[in-house]
């Protein structure tokens, strides 16, 4: 809108004042109606021979666009000058040239806004050097239509090329990030090489870092996440610390410098807000579902120094993510430090498997299988052993809850209420959820 307003103001300015113009020997410029001996304020875009100085216009447009390379205009100005004279449309070859300029701008890191500003600034500056007053209003309108149409077509072509170039750059950078991280995990390239490559990607690996994983419940992937401009969200939240975002195995991997242990938490909250807005939009577009685990989850590893520390933090975040998914935790952001007790259980998988087999497999003899009784025990212990609260969570009557707890006591020989039996049953229930039993058969069963 600002460009259109500025363009309209300069058109009005050109129509209200004349310029010092060439004589009859210079052809169509005089025939179109320049008044002799007058000059508009602004850039003097005429050379000593009174021809339009396209180089001066190009330099001025580049300055106004914030130093965007003038070469990105290519042959735009001569083409517009010809279009204003003849009324023709820009050719396919000319539009292809501007598309290539857009791709080059993306490769060189020029912002799309700056590229558009360059073309529009050059257009209105050229317009000031075209006929303003003429004895033929139809000729003036035709020239104006030709210039505006040329600007519209050229900017659209340049923007299209920019989008293609930007996607190409993004894919290349993502590939470089992924290759670097795979080498980091495997230890290929040596510490010195990894430090140097990390610096080029904006990551200072010598200091402490934390890794977080962001992933879905299986209905999305990291490619979808990347479309939410996660790079910008992470960089802003992590500043001034270094950060790096990449995708791996359908999840986003975020590496953040942790100088004071607060950066990862700030980034995780910002990331959770971004994912929450996306999840809310998806929920509004579809049918409301039953309460359950969040559609997106973030797991944060602990802070460690050096390249090996990044690998260790990543492993912790990955384990924490998997545990949170298996347990169906309601909190969308989980910390590896808070889930250490579950890591302890998983480290001795044989022991937890034996505990589940010994205490809980008798529940499979109940009508309906072990599932309903396991859900009852889980809700009962989550509510501190209060049957009424567990009944509300499960949308059941208190009588049903007490009946199920009695069946657990009959089948297992363990009373869910006393502390000693309650501890064994609660750990067994947690183990069952982590082992995905009874959906998944226990080992050596």
Coordinates of N, CA, C and O in Angstrom, one line a residue, residues 138-219:
X138 N -5.6 10.7 -24.3 CA -5.7 9.3 -24.6 C -4.2 8.7 -24.6 O -4.0 7.6 -24.2
X139 N -3.3 9.5 -25.2 CA -1.9 9.1 -25.3 C -1.3 9.0 -24.0 O -0.5 8.0 -23.6
X140 N -1.6 9.9 -23.1 CA -1.1 9.9 -21.7 C -1.6 8.7 -20.9 O -0.9 8.0 -20.2
X141 N -2.9 8.5 -21.1 CA -3.5 7.3 -20.4 C -2.9 6.0 -20.9 O -2.6 5.1 -20.1
X142 N -2.7 5.9 -22.2 CA -2.1 4.7 -22.8 C -0.7 4.5 -22.3 O -0.3 3.4 -21.9
X143 N 0.1 5.6 -22.2 CA 1.5 5.4 -21.7 C 1.5 5.0 -20.2 O 2.2 4.2 -19.8
X144 N 0.5 5.6 -19.4 CA 0.4 5.2 -18.0 C 0.1 3.8 -17.8 O 0.6 3.1 -17.0
X145 N -0.9 3.3 -18.6 CA -1.3 1.9 -18.5 C -0.2 1.0 -18.9 O 0.1 0.0 -18.2
X146 N 0.6 1.4 -19.9 CA 1.7 0.5 -20.3 C 2.8 0.4 -19.2 O 3.3 -0.6 -19.0
X147 N 3.1 1.6 -18.6 CA 4.1 1.6 -17.5 C 3.6 0.8 -16.3 O 4.4 -0.1 -15.8
X148 N 2.4 1.0 -15.9 CA 1.9 0.3 -14.7 C 1.8 -1.2 -15.0 O 2.1 -2.1 -14.2
X149 N 1.4 -1.6 -16.2 CA 1.3 -3.0 -16.6 C 2.6 -3.7 -16.6 O 2.8 -4.8 -16.2
X150 N 3.6 -2.9 -17.2 CA 5.0 -3.5 -17.2 C 5.5 -3.6 -15.8 O 6.2 -4.7 -15.5
X151 N 5.3 -2.7 -14.9 CA 5.7 -2.8 -13.5 C 5.1 -4.0 -12.8 O 5.8 -4.7 -12.1
X152 N 3.8 -4.1 -13.1 CA 3.1 -5.3 -12.5 C 3.6 -6.6 -12.9 O 3.9 -7.5 -12.1
X153 N 3.8 -6.7 -14.2 CA 4.4 -8.0 -14.8 C 5.8 -8.3 -14.3 O 6.1 -9.4 -14.0
X154 N 6.6 -7.2 -14.3 CA 8.0 -7.4 -13.9 C 8.2 -7.8 -12.4 O 8.9 -8.7 -12.1
X155 N 7.4 -7.1 -11.6 CA 7.5 -7.4 -10.1 C 7.0 -8.8 -9.9 O 7.5 -9.5 -9.1
X156 N 5.9 -9.2 -10.5 CA 5.4 -10.5 -10.3 C 6.4 -11.6 -10.8 O 6.6 -12.6 -10.1
X157 N 7.1 -11.3 -11.9 CA 8.1 -12.3 -12.4 C 9.3 -12.3 -11.4 O 9.8 -13.4 -11.1
X158 N 9.7 -11.2 -10.9 CA 10.9 -11.1 -10.0 C 10.5 -11.8 -8.7 O 11.3 -12.6 -8.1
X159 N 9.3 -11.6 -8.2 CA 8.9 -12.2 -6.9 C 8.7 -13.7 -7.1 O 9.1 -14.5 -6.2
X160 N 8.2 -14.2 -8.2 CA 8.2 -15.6 -8.5 C 9.5 -16.2 -8.5 O 9.8 -17.3 -7.9
X161 N 10.5 -15.6 -9.2 CA 11.9 -16.1 -9.2 C 12.5 -16.1 -7.8 O 13.2 -17.0 -7.4
X162 N 12.1 -15.1 -7.0 CA 12.7 -15.0 -5.6 C 12.2 -16.2 -4.8 O 12.9 -16.8 -4.1
X163 N 10.9 -16.5 -4.9 CA 10.3 -17.6 -4.2 C 11.0 -18.9 -4.5 O 11.3 -19.7 -3.7
X164 N 11.2 -19.1 -5.8 CA 11.9 -20.4 -6.2 C 13.4 -20.4 -5.7 O 13.9 -21.4 -5.2
X165 N 14.0 -19.2 -5.8 CA 15.4 -19.2 -5.3 C 15.5 -19.4 -3.8 O 16.4 -20.0 -3.3
X166 N 14.5 -18.8 -3.1 CA 14.5 -18.9 -1.6 C 14.3 -20.4 -1.2 O 14.9 -20.9 -0.3
X167 N 13.4 -21.1 -1.9 CA 13.2 -22.5 -1.6 C 14.4 -23.3 -1.9 O 14.8 -24.2 -1.1
X168 N 15.1 -23.0 -3.0 CA 16.3 -23.7 -3.3 C 17.4 -23.5 -2.2 O 18.1 -24.4 -1.8
X169 N 17.5 -22.2 -1.8 CA 18.5 -21.9 -0.7 C 18.1 -22.6 0.6 O 19.0 -23.2 1.3
X170 N 16.8 -22.6 0.9 CA 16.4 -23.2 2.2 C 16.6 -24.7 2.1 O 17.1 -25.3 3.1
X171 N 16.4 -25.4 1.0 CA 16.6 -26.8 0.9 C 18.1 -27.1 1.0 O 18.5 -28.1 1.7
X172 N 19.0 -26.3 0.4 CA 20.4 -26.5 0.5 C 20.9 -26.3 1.9 O 21.7 -27.1 2.4
X173 N 20.4 -25.3 2.6 CA 20.9 -25.0 3.9 C 20.4 -26.1 4.9 O 21.1 -26.5 5.8
X174 N 19.1 -26.6 4.7 CA 18.6 -27.7 5.5 C 19.5 -28.9 5.3 O 19.8 -29.7 6.3
X175 N 19.9 -29.2 4.1 CA 20.7 -30.4 3.8 C 22.1 -30.2 4.5 O 22.6 -31.2 5.1
X176 N 22.6 -29.0 4.5 CA 23.9 -28.8 5.2 C 23.8 -29.0 6.7 O 24.6 -29.6 7.3
X177 N 22.7 -28.5 7.2 CA 22.4 -28.6 8.7 C 22.3 -30.1 9.0 O 22.8 -30.6 10.0
X178 N 21.5 -30.8 8.2 CA 21.3 -32.2 8.5 C 22.6 -33.0 8.4 O 22.8 -33.9 9.3
X179 N 23.4 -32.8 7.4 CA 24.6 -33.5 7.2 C 25.6 -33.2 8.4 O 26.2 -34.1 8.9
X180 N 25.6 -31.9 8.8 CA 26.4 -31.5 10.0 C 26.0 -32.3 11.2 O 26.8 -32.8 12.0
X181 N 24.7 -32.4 11.5 CA 24.2 -33.0 12.7 C 24.5 -34.5 12.7 O 24.8 -35.1 13.7
X182 N 24.3 -35.1 11.5 CA 24.6 -36.6 11.4 C 26.1 -36.8 11.7 O 26.4 -37.8 12.4
X183 N 26.9 -36.0 11.2 CA 28.4 -36.1 11.4 C 28.7 -35.9 12.9 O 29.5 -36.5 13.5
X184 N 27.9 -34.9 13.5 CA 28.1 -34.7 15.0 C 27.7 -35.9 15.8 O 28.4 -36.2 16.7
X185 N 26.6 -36.5 15.4 CA 26.2 -37.7 16.2 C 27.1 -38.9 16.0 O 27.4 -39.6 17.0
X186 N 27.7 -39.0 14.8 CA 28.6 -40.2 14.6 C 30.0 -39.9 14.9 O 30.8 -40.8 15.0
X187 N 30.4 -38.6 15.1 CA 31.7 -38.2 15.4 C 32.6 -38.1 14.2 O 33.9 -37.9 14.4
X188 N 32.0 -38.1 13.0 CA 32.9 -38.0 11.8 C 33.4 -36.5 11.7 O 32.7 -35.6 12.0
X189 N 34.6 -36.4 11.1 CA 35.1 -35.1 10.9 C 36.0 -34.5 11.9 O 36.7 -33.5 11.7
X190 N 36.0 -35.1 13.1 CA 36.9 -34.6 14.2 C 36.3 -33.4 14.9 O 35.5 -32.7 14.3
X191 N 36.8 -33.2 16.1 CA 36.3 -32.1 16.9 C 36.6 -30.7 16.2 O 35.7 -29.9 16.1
X192 N 37.8 -30.5 15.7 CA 38.1 -29.2 15.1 C 37.3 -29.0 13.9 O 36.8 -27.8 13.7
X193 N 37.1 -30.0 13.1 CA 36.2 -29.8 11.9 C 34.8 -29.5 12.3 O 34.1 -28.7 11.6
X194 N 34.3 -30.2 13.3 CA 32.9 -29.9 13.7 C 32.7 -28.5 14.3 O 31.7 -27.9 14.0
X195 N 33.7 -28.1 15.1 CA 33.7 -26.7 15.6 C 33.6 -25.7 14.5 O 32.9 -24.7 14.5
X196 N 34.5 -25.9 13.5 CA 34.5 -25.0 12.4 C 33.2 -24.9 11.6 O 32.7 -23.9 11.2
X197 N 32.7 -26.1 11.3 CA 31.4 -26.2 10.5 C 30.3 -25.6 11.3 O 29.4 -25.0 10.8
X198 N 30.3 -25.8 12.7 CA 29.3 -25.2 13.5 C 29.3 -23.7 13.5 O 28.3 -23.1 13.5
X199 N 30.5 -23.2 13.5 CA 30.7 -21.7 13.4 C 30.0 -21.2 12.2 O 29.4 -20.1 12.2
X200 N 30.3 -21.9 11.0 CA 29.7 -21.4 9.8 C 28.2 -21.5 9.8 O 27.5 -20.7 9.1
X201 N 27.6 -22.4 10.5 CA 26.2 -22.5 10.7 C 25.6 -21.6 11.8 O 24.4 -21.6 12.1
X202 N 26.5 -20.8 12.4 CA 26.0 -19.9 13.5 C 26.0 -20.6 14.9 O 25.3 -20.1 15.8
X203 N 26.7 -21.7 15.0 CA 26.6 -22.4 16.3 C 28.0 -22.5 16.9 O 28.9 -23.0 16.3
X204 N 28.2 -22.0 18.1 CA 29.5 -22.0 18.8 C 29.5 -23.2 19.7 O 29.0 -23.1 20.9
X205 N 30.0 -24.3 19.2 CA 29.9 -25.6 20.0 C 30.9 -25.7 21.2 O 30.7 -26.6 22.0
X206 N 31.8 -24.8 21.3 CA 32.8 -24.9 22.4 C 32.1 -24.8 23.8 O 32.5 -25.4 24.8
X207 N 31.0 -24.0 23.8 CA 30.3 -23.8 25.1 C 29.2 -24.8 25.3 O 29.0 -25.7 24.6
X208 N 28.5 -24.6 26.5 CA 27.4 -25.6 26.8 C 26.2 -25.4 25.9 O 25.9 -24.2 25.5
X209 N 25.5 -26.4 25.6 CA 24.3 -26.4 24.7 C 23.3 -27.4 25.3 O 23.6 -28.3 25.9
X210 N 22.0 -27.1 24.9 CA 20.9 -28.0 25.2 C 20.2 -28.3 23.9 O 20.2 -27.4 23.0
X211 N 19.7 -29.5 23.8 CA 19.0 -29.9 22.6 C 17.5 -30.2 23.0 O 17.3 -30.8 24.1
X212 N 16.6 -29.7 22.2 CA 15.2 -30.1 22.4 C 14.6 -30.7 21.1 O 15.1 -30.3 20.0
X213 N 13.7 -31.6 21.2 CA 13.0 -32.2 20.1 C 11.6 -31.7 20.1 O 10.9 -31.7 21.2
X214 N 11.1 -31.4 19.0 CA 9.7 -31.1 18.8 C 9.1 -32.1 17.8 O 9.6 -32.2 16.7
X215 N 8.0 -32.7 18.2 CA 7.4 -33.7 17.2 C 5.9 -33.8 17.5 O 5.4 -33.2 18.4
X216 N 5.3 -34.6 16.6 CA 3.8 -34.7 16.7 C 3.4 -36.0 17.3 O 4.3 -36.9 17.7
X217 N 2.1 -36.2 17.4 CA 1.6 -37.5 17.9 C 1.5 -38.5 16.8 O 0.8 -39.5 16.9
X218 N 2.1 -38.3 15.6 CA 2.0 -39.2 14.5 C 1.2 -38.7 13.4 O 1.1 -39.3 12.3
X219 N 0.5 -37.5 13.6 CA -0.4 -37.0 12.6 C 0.3 -35.8 11.8 O -0.3 -35.2 11.0

